[in-house]
PDB file of C-alpha atoms in Angstrom:
ATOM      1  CA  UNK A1075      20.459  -0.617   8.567  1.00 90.00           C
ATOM      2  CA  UNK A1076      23.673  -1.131   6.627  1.00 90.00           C
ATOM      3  CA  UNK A1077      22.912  -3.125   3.463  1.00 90.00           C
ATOM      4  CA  UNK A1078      25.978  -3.180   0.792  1.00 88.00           C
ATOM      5  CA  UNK A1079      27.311   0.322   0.649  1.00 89.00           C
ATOM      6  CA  UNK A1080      23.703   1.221   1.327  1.00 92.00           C
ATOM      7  CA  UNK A1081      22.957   3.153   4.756  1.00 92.00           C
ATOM      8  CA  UNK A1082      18.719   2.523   4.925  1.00 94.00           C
ATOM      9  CA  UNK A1083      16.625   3.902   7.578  1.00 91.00           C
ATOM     10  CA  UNK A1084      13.230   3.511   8.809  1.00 91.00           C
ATOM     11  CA  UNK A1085      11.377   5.346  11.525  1.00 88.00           C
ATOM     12  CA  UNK A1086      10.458   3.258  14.749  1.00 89.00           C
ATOM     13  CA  UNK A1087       7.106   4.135  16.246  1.00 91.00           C
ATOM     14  CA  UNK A1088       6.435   2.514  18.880  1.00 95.00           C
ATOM     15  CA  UNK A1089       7.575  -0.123  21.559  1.00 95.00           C
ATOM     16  CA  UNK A1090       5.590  -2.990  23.629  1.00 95.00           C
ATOM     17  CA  UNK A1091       6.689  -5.703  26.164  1.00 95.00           C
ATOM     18  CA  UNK A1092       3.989  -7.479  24.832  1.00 94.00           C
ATOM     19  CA  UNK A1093       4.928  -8.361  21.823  1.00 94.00           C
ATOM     20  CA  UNK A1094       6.729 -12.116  21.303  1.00 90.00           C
ATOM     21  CA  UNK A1095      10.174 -12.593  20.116  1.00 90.00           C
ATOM     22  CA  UNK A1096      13.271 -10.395  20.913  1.00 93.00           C
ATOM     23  CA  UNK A1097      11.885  -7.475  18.828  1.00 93.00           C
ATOM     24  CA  UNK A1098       9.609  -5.579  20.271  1.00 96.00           C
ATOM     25  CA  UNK A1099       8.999  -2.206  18.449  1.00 97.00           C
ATOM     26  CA  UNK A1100       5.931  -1.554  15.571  1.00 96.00           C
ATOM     27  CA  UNK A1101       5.126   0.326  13.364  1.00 96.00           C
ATOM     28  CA  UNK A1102       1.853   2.682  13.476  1.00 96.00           C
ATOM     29  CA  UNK A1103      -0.130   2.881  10.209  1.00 96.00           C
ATOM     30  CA  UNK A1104      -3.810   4.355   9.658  1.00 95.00           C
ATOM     31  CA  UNK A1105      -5.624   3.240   6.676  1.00 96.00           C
ATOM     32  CA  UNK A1106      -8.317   5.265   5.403  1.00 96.00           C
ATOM     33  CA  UNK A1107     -11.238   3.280   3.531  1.00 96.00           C
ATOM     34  CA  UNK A1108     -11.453   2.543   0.076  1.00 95.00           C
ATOM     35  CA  UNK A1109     -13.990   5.707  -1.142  1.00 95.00           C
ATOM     36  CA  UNK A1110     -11.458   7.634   0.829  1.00 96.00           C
ATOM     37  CA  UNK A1111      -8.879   6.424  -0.725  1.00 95.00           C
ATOM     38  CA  UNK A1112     -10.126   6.624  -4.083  1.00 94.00           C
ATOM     39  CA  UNK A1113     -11.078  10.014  -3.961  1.00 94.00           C
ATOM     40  CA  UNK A1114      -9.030  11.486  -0.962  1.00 93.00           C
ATOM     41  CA  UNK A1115      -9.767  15.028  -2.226  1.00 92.00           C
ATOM     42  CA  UNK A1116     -13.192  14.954  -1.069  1.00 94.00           C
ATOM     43  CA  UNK A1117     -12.590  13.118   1.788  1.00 93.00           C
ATOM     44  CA  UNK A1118     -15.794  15.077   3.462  1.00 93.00           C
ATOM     45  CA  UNK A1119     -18.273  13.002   1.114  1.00 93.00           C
ATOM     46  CA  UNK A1120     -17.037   9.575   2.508  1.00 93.00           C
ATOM     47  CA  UNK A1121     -18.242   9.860   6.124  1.00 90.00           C
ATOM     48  CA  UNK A1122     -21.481   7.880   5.687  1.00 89.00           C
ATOM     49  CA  UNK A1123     -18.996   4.463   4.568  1.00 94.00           C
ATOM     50  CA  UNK A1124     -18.336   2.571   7.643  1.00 93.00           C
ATOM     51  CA  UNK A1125     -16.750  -0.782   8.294  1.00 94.00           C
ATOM     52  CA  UNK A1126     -20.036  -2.519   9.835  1.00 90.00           C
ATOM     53  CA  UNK A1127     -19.046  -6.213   9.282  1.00 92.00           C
ATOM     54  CA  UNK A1128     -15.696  -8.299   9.610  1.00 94.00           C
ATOM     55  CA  UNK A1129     -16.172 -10.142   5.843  1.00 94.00           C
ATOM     56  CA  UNK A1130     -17.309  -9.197   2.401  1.00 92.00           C
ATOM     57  CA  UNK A1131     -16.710  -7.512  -0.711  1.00 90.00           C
ATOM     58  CA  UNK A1132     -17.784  -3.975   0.890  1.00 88.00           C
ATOM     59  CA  UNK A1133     -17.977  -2.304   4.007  1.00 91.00           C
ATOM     60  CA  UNK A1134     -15.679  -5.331   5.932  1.00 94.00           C
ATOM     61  CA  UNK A1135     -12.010  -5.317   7.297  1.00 96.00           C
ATOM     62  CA  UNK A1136     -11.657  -8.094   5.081  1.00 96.00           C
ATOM     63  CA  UNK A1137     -11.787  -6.103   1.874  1.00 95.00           C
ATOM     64  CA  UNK A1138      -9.299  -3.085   3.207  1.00 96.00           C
ATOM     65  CA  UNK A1139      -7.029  -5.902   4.192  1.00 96.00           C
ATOM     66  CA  UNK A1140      -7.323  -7.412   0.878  1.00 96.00           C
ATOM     67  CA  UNK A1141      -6.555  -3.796  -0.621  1.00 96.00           C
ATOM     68  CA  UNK A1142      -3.734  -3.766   1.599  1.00 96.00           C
ATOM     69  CA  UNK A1143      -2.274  -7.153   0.409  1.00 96.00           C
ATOM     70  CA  UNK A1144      -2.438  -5.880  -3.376  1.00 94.00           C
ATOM     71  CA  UNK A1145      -1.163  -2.513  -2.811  1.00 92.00           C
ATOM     72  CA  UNK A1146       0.810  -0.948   0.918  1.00 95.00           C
ATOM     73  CA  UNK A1147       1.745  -4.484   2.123  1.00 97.00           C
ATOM     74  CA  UNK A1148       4.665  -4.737   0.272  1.00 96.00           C
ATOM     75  CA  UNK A1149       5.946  -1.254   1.347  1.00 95.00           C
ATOM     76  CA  UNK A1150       5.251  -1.981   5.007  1.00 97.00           C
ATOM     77  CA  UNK A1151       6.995  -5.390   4.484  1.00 97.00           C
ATOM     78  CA  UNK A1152      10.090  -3.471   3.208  1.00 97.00           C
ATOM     79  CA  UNK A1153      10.071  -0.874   6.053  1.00 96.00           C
ATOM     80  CA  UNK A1154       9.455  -3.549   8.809  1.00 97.00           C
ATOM     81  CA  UNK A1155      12.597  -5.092   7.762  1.00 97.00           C
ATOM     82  CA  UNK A1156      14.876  -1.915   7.269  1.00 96.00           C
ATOM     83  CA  UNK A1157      14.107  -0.821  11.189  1.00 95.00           C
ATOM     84  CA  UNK A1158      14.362  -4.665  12.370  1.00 95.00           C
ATOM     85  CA  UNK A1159      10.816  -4.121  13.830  1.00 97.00           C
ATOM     86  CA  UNK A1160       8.572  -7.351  14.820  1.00 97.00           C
ATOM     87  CA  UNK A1161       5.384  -5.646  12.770  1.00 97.00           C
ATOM     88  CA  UNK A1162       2.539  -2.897  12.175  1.00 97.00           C
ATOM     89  CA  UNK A1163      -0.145  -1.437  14.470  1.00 97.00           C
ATOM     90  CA  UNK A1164      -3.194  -0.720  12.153  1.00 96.00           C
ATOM     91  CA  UNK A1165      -6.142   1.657  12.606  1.00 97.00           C
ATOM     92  CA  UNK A1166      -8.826   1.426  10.312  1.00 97.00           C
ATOM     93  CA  UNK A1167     -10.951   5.026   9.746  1.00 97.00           C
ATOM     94  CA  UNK A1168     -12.595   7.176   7.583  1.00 95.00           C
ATOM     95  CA  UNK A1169     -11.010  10.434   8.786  1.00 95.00           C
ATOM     96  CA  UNK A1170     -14.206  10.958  11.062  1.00 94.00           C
ATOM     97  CA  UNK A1171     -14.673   7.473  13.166  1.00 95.00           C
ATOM     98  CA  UNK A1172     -12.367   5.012  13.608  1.00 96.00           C
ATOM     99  CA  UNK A1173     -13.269   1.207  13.357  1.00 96.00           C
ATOM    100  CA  UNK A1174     -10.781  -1.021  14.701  1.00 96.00           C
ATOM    101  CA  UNK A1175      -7.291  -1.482  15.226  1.00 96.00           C
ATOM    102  CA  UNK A1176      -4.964  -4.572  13.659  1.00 96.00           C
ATOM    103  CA  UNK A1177      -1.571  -5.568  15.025  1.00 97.00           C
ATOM    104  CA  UNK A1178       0.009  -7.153  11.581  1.00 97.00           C
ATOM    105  CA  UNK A1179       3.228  -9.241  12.928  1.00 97.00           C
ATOM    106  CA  UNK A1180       5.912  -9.533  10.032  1.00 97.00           C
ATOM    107  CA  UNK A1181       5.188 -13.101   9.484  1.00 96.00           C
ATOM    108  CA  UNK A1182       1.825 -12.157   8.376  1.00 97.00           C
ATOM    109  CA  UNK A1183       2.985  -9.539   5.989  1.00 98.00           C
ATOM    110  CA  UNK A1184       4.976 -12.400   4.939  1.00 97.00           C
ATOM    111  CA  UNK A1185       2.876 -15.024   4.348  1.00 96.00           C
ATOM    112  CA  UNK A1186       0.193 -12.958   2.085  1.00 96.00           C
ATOM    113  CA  UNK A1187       3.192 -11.321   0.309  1.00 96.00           C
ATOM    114  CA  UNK A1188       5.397 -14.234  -0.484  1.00 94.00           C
ATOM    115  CA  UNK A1189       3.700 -17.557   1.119  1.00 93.00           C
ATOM    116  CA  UNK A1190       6.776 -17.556   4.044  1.00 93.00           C
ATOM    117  CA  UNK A1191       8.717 -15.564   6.208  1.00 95.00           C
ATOM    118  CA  UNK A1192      11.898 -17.279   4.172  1.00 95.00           C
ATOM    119  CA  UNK A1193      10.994 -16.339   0.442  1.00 94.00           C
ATOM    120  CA  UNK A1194      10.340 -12.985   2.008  1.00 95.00           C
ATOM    121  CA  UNK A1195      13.741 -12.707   3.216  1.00 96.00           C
ATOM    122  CA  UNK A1196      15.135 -13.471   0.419  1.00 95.00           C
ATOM    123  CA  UNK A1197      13.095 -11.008  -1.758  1.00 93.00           C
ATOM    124  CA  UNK A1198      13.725  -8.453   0.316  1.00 96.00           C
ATOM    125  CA  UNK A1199      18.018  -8.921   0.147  1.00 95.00           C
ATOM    126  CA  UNK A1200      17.439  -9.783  -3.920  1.00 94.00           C
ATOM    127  CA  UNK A1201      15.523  -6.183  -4.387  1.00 94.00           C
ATOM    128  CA  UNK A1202      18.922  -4.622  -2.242  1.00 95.00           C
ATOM    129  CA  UNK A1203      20.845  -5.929  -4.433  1.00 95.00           C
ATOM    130  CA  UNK A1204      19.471  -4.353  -7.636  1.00 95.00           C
ATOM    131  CA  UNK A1205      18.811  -0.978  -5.916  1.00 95.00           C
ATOM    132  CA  UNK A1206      22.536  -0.683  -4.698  1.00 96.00           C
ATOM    133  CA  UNK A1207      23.746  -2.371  -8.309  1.00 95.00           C
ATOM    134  CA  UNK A1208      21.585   0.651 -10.225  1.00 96.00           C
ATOM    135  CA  UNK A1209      23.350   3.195  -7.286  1.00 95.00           C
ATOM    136  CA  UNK A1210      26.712   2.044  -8.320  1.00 95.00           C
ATOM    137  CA  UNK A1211      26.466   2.146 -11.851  1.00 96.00           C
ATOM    138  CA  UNK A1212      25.114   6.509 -11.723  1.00 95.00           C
ATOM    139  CA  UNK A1213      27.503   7.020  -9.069  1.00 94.00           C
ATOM    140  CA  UNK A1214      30.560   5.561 -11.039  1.00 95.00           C
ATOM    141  CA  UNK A1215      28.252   7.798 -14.156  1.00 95.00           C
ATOM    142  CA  UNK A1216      27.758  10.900 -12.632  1.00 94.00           C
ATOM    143  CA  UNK A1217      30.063  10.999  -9.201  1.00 92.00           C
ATOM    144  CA  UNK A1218      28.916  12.003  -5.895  1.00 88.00           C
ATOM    145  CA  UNK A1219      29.019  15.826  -6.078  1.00 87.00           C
ATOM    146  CA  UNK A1220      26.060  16.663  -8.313  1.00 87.00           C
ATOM    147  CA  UNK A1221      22.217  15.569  -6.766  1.00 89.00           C
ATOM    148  CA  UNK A1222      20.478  13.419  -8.971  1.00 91.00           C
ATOM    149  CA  UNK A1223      17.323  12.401  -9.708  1.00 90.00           C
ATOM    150  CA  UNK A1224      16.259   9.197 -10.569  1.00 93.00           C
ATOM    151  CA  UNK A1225      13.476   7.588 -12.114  1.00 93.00           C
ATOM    152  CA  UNK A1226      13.155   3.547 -12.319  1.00 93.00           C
ATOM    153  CA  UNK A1227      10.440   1.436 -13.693  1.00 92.00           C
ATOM    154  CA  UNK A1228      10.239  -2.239 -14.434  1.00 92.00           C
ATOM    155  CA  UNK A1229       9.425  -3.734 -17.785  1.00 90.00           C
ATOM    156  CA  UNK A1230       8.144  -6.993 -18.802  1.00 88.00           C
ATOM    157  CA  UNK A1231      10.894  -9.950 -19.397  1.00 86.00           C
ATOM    158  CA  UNK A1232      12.755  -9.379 -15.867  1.00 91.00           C
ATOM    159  CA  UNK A1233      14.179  -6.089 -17.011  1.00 94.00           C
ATOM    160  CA  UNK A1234      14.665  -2.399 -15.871  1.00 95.00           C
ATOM    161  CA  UNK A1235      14.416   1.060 -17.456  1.00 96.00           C
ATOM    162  CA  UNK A1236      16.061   4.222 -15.087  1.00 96.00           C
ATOM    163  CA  UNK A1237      16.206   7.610 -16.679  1.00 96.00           C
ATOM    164  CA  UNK A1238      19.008   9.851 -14.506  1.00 96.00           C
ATOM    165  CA  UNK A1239      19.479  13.799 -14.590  1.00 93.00           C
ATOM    166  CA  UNK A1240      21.544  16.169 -12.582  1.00 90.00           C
ATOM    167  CA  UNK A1241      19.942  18.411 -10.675  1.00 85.00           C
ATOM    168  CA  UNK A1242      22.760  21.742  -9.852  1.00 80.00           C
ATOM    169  CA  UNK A1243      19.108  23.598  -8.570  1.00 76.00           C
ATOM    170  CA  UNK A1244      18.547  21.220  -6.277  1.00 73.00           C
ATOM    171  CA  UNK A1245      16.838  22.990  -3.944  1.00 69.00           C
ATOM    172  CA  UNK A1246      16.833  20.218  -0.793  1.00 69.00           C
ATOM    173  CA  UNK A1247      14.020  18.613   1.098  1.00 66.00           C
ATOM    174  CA  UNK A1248      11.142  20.775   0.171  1.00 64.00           C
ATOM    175  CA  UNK A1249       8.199  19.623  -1.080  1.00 59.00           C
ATOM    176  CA  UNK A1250       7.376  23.686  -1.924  1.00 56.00           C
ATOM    177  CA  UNK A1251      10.315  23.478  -4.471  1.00 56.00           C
ATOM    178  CA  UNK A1252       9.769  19.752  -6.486  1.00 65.00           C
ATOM    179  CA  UNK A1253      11.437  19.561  -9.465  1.00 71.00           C
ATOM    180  CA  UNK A1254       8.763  19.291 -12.493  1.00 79.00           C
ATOM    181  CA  UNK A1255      10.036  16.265 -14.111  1.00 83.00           C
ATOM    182  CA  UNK A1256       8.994  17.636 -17.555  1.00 81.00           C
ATOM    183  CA  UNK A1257      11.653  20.299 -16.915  1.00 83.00           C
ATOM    184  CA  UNK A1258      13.925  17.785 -17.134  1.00 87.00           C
ATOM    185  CA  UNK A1259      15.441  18.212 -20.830  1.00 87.00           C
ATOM    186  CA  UNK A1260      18.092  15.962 -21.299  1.00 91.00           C
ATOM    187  CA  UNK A1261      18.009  12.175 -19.461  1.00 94.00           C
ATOM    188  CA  UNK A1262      19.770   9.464 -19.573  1.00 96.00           C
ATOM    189  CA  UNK A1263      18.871   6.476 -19.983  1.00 97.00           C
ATOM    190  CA  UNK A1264      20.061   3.370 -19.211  1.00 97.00           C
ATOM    191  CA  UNK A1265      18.500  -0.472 -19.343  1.00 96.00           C
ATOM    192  CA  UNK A1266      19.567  -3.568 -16.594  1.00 97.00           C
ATOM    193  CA  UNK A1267      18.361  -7.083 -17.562  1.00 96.00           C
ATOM    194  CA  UNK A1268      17.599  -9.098 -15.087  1.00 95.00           C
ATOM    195  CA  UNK A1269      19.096 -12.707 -14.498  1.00 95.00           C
ATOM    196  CA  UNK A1270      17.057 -15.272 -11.818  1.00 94.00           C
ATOM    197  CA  UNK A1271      18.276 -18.424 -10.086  1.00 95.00           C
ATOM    198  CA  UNK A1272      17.140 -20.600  -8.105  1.00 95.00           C
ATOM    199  CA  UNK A1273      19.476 -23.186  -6.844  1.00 95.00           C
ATOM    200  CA  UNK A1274      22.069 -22.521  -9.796  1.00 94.00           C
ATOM    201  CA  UNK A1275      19.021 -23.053 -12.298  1.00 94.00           C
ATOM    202  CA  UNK A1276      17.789 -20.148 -14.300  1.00 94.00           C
ATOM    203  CA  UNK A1277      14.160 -19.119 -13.705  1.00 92.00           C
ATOM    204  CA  UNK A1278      11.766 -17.831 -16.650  1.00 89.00           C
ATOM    205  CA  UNK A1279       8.514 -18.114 -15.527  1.00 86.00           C
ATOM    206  CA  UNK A1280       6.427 -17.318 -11.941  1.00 86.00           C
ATOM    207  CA  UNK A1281       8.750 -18.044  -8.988  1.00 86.00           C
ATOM    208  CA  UNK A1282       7.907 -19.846  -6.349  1.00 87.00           C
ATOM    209  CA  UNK A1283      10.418 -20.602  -3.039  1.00 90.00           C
ATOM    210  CA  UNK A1284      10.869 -22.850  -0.191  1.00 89.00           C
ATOM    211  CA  UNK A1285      12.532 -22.786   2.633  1.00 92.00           C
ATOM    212  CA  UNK A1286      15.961 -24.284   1.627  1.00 93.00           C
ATOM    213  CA  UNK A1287      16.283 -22.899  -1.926  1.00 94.00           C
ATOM    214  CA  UNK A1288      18.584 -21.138  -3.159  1.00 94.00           C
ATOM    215  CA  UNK A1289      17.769 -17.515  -4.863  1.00 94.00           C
ATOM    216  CA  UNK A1290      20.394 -15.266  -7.008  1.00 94.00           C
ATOM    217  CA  UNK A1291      19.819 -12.363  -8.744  1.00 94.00           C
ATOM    218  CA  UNK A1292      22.389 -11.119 -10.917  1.00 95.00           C
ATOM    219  CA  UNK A1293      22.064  -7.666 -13.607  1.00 96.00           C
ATOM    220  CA  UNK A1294      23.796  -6.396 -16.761  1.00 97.00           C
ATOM    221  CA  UNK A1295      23.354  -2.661 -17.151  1.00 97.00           C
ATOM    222  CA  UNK A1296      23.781  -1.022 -20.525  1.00 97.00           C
ATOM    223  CA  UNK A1297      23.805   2.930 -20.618  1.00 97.00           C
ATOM    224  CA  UNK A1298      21.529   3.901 -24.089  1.00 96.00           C
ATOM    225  CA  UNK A1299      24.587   5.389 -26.554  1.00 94.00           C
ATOM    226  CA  UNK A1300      22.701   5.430 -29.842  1.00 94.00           C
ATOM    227  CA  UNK A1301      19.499   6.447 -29.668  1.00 94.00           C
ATOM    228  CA  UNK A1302      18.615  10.481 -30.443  1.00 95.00           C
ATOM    229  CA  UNK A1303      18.266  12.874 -27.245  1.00 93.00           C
ATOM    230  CA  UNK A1304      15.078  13.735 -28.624  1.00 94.00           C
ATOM    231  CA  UNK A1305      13.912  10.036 -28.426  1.00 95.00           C
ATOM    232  CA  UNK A1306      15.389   9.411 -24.885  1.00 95.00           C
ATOM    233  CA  UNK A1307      13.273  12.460 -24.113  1.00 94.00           C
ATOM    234  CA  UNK A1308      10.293  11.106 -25.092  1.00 94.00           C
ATOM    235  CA  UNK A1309      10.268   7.668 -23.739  1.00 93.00           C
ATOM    236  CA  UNK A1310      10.602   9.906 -20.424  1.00 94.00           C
ATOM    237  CA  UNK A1311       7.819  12.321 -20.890  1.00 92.00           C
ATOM    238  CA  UNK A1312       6.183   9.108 -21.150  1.00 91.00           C
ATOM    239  CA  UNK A1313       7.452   6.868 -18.467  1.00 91.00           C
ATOM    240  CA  UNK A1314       6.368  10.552 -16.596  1.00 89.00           C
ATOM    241  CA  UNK A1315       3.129  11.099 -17.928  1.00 88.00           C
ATOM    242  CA  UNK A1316       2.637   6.879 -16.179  1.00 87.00           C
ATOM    243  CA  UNK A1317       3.284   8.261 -13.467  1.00 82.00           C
ATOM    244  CA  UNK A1318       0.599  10.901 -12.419  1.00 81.00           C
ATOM    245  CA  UNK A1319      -3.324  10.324 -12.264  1.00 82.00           C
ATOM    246  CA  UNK A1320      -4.828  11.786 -15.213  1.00 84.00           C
ATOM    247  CA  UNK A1321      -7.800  14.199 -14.565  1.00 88.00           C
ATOM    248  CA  UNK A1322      -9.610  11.379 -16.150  1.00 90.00           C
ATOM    249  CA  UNK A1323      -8.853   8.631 -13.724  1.00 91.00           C
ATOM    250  CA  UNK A1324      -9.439  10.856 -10.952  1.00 91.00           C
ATOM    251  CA  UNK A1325     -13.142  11.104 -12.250  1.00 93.00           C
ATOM    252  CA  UNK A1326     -13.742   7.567 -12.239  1.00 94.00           C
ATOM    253  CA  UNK A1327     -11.934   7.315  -9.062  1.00 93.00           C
ATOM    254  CA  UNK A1328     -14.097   9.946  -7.605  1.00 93.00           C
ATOM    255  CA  UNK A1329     -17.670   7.854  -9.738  1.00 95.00           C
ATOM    256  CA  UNK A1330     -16.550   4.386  -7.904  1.00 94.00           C
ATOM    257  CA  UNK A1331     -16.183   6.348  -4.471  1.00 94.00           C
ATOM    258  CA  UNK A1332     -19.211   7.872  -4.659  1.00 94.00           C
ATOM    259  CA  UNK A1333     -21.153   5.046  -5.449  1.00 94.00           C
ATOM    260  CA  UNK A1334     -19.722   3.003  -3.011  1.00 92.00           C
ATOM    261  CA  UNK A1335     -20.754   5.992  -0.428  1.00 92.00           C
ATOM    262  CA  UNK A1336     -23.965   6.398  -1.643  1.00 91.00           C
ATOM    263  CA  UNK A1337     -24.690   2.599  -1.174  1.00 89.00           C
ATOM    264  CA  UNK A1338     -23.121   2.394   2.411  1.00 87.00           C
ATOM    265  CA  UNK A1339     -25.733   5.197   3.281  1.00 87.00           C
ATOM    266  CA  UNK A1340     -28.395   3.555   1.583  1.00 88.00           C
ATOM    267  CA  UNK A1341     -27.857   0.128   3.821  1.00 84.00           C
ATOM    268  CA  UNK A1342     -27.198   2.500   6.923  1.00 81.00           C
ATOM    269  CA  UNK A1343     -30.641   3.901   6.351  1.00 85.00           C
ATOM    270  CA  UNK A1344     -32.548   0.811   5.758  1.00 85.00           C
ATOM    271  CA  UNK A1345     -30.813  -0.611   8.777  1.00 80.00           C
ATOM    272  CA  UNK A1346     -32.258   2.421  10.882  1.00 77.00           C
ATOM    273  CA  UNK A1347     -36.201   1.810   9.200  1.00 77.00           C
ATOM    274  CA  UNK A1348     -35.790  -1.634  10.457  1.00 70.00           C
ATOM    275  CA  UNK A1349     -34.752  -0.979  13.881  1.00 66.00           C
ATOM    276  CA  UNK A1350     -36.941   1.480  14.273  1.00 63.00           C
ATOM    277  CA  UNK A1351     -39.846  -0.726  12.989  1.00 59.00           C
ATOM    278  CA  UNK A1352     -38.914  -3.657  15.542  1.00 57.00           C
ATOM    279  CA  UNK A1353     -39.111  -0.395  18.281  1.00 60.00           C
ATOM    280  CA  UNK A1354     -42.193   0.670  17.769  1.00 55.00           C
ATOM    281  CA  UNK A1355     -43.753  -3.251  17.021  1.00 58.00           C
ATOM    282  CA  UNK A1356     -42.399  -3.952  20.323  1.00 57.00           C
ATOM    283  CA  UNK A1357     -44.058  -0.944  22.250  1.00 58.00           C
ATOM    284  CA  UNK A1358     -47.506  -1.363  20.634  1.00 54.00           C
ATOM    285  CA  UNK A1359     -46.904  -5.020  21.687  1.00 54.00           C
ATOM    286  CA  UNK A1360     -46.219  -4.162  25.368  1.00 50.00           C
ATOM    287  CA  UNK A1361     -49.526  -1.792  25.608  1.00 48.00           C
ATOM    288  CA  UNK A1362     -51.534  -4.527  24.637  1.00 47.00           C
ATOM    289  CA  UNK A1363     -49.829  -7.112  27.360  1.00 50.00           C
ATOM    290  CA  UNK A1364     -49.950  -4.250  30.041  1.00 45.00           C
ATOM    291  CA  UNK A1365     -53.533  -4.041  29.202  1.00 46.00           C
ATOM    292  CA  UNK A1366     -54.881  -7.143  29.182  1.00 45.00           C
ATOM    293  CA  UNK A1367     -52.894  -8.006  31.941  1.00 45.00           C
ATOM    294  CA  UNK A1368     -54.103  -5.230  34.311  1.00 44.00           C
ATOM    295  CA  UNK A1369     -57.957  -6.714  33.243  1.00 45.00           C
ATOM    296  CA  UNK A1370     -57.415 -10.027  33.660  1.00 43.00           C
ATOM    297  CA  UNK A1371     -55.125  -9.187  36.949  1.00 46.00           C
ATOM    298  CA  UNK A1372     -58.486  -6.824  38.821  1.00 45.00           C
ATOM    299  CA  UNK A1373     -61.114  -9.258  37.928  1.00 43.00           C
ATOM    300  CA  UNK A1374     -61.837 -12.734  40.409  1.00 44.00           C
ATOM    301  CA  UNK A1375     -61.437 -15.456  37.949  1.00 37.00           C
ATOM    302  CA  UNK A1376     -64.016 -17.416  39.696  1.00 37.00           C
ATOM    303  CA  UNK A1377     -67.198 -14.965  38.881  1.00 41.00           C
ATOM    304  CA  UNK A1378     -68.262 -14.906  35.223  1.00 36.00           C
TER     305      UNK A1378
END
């Protein structure tokens, strides 16, 4: 997909006659469950959660899709649109069983992202925009010889904050070889304010859009002059240290997942007594027929 001066690409799965419309290739994603997913290092000590029930807070498709709203929609929404595919194929699992499978069309992933398939359109082209705006602005920077890297988060009051750095070493796709980011000694930084609006009107609050209306999105970026390297530094060790899980995190992470676990084996083991309870009621019940049946069945009802 050509977008700007952008070239984007996502990877098409798989294809279906069945599908409606003139698109008719998917996505595949699996979706582990939410112990897993919260503690994916000890994936082993997950099995016993199961998805036993289509609503409710726990242990329901209806809570992993609600996850999925809140968190990977938005990226499958995004890659759906770069490849021009009609939606996802879901397959829920806990690495050990899998539960069901969920074919998410794109006006789905629309509607719980956005409210409409238009509003979603029109995010996704805004958010193209500002990507190939904050492209332009390093590359007329830095040039198009030395690899970058680039770090970009958002910041309240519709603005941006990107740290760049060249990167001479860079040793190519290899995950073996990352870059530490704290190795990274002298950033730059740069700032983009944000400017919304919707049919000509500026927008400062929540936005909301119809089908009809009108949405621009337009950005002044400023490239930080004055401040000290040593304070550009640390605003990045920062934005950095945002970025990965502390070891503390991870342990309450790993607390919620287990508890959740230990729960879902709790129910699954009650759910066994009681089965097993209704078993055996029932076969002491059927003795007792089969016996007084076979008595009443061998003796002439007319002779006391």
């Amino acid at each position: 997909m050509r977008a700007g001066n952008m070239l984007l690409r996502s990877q098409l799965d798989c294809w279906s006659p069945r599908i409606k419309g003139a698109r008719k290739t998917f996505d595949l994603k699996t979706r582990a469950v939410r112990p897993i997913r919260l503690d994916c290092r000890n994936y082993r000590d997950h099995a016993s959660y199961e998805l036993s029930s289509l609503r409710g807070l726990v242990d329901s498709f209806e809570r992993e899709y609600w996850d999925m709203m809140r968190s990977a929609f938005l990226k499958y929404n995004f890659q759906v649109r770069i490849g021009n595919m009609a939606g996802i194929f879901l397959a829920y699992h806990n690495t050990a069983k899998i539960f069901g499978f969920e074919y998410v069309p794109l006006s789905d992933l629309d509607a719980a992202l956005f409210g409409n398939s238009y509003y979603g359109a029109v995010a996704f082209d805004n958010s193209l925009k500002i990507v190939e705006g904050v492209l332009d602005q390093v590359r007329a920077d830095f040039g198009t010889e030395t690899p970058l890297s680039l770090f970009l988060h958002a910041k309240p009051g519709r603005s941006l904050e990107f740290f760049v750095a060249p990167r001479p070493d860079d040793p190519g796709w290899s995950d073996s070889d990352a870059l530490d980011p704290k190795a990274i000694l002298t950033p730059t930084r740069y700032t983009a304010k944000l400017t919304v609006l919707r049919d000509m009107e500026p927008v400062f609050g929540p936005l909301d859009l119809i089908p009809g209306q009108a949405l621009d999105t337009f950005m002044s970026i400023t490239r930080d002059e004055t401040s000290r390297p040593s304070s550009i530094k640390a605003a990045f060790d920062a934005l950095v240290d945002n970025m990965v899980v502390t070891e503390e995190t991870k342990r309450s992470q790993r607390s919620t997942a287990l508890s959740l676990s230990r729960r879902a084996a709790s129910r699954k083991r009650r759910a066994g007594q009681g089965k097993g309870g209704a078993r055996a009621k029932g076969k002491g019940k059927g003795k007792g027929q089969g016996k007084g049946q076979g008595k009443g069945q061998g003796k002439d009802p007319t002779r006391s």
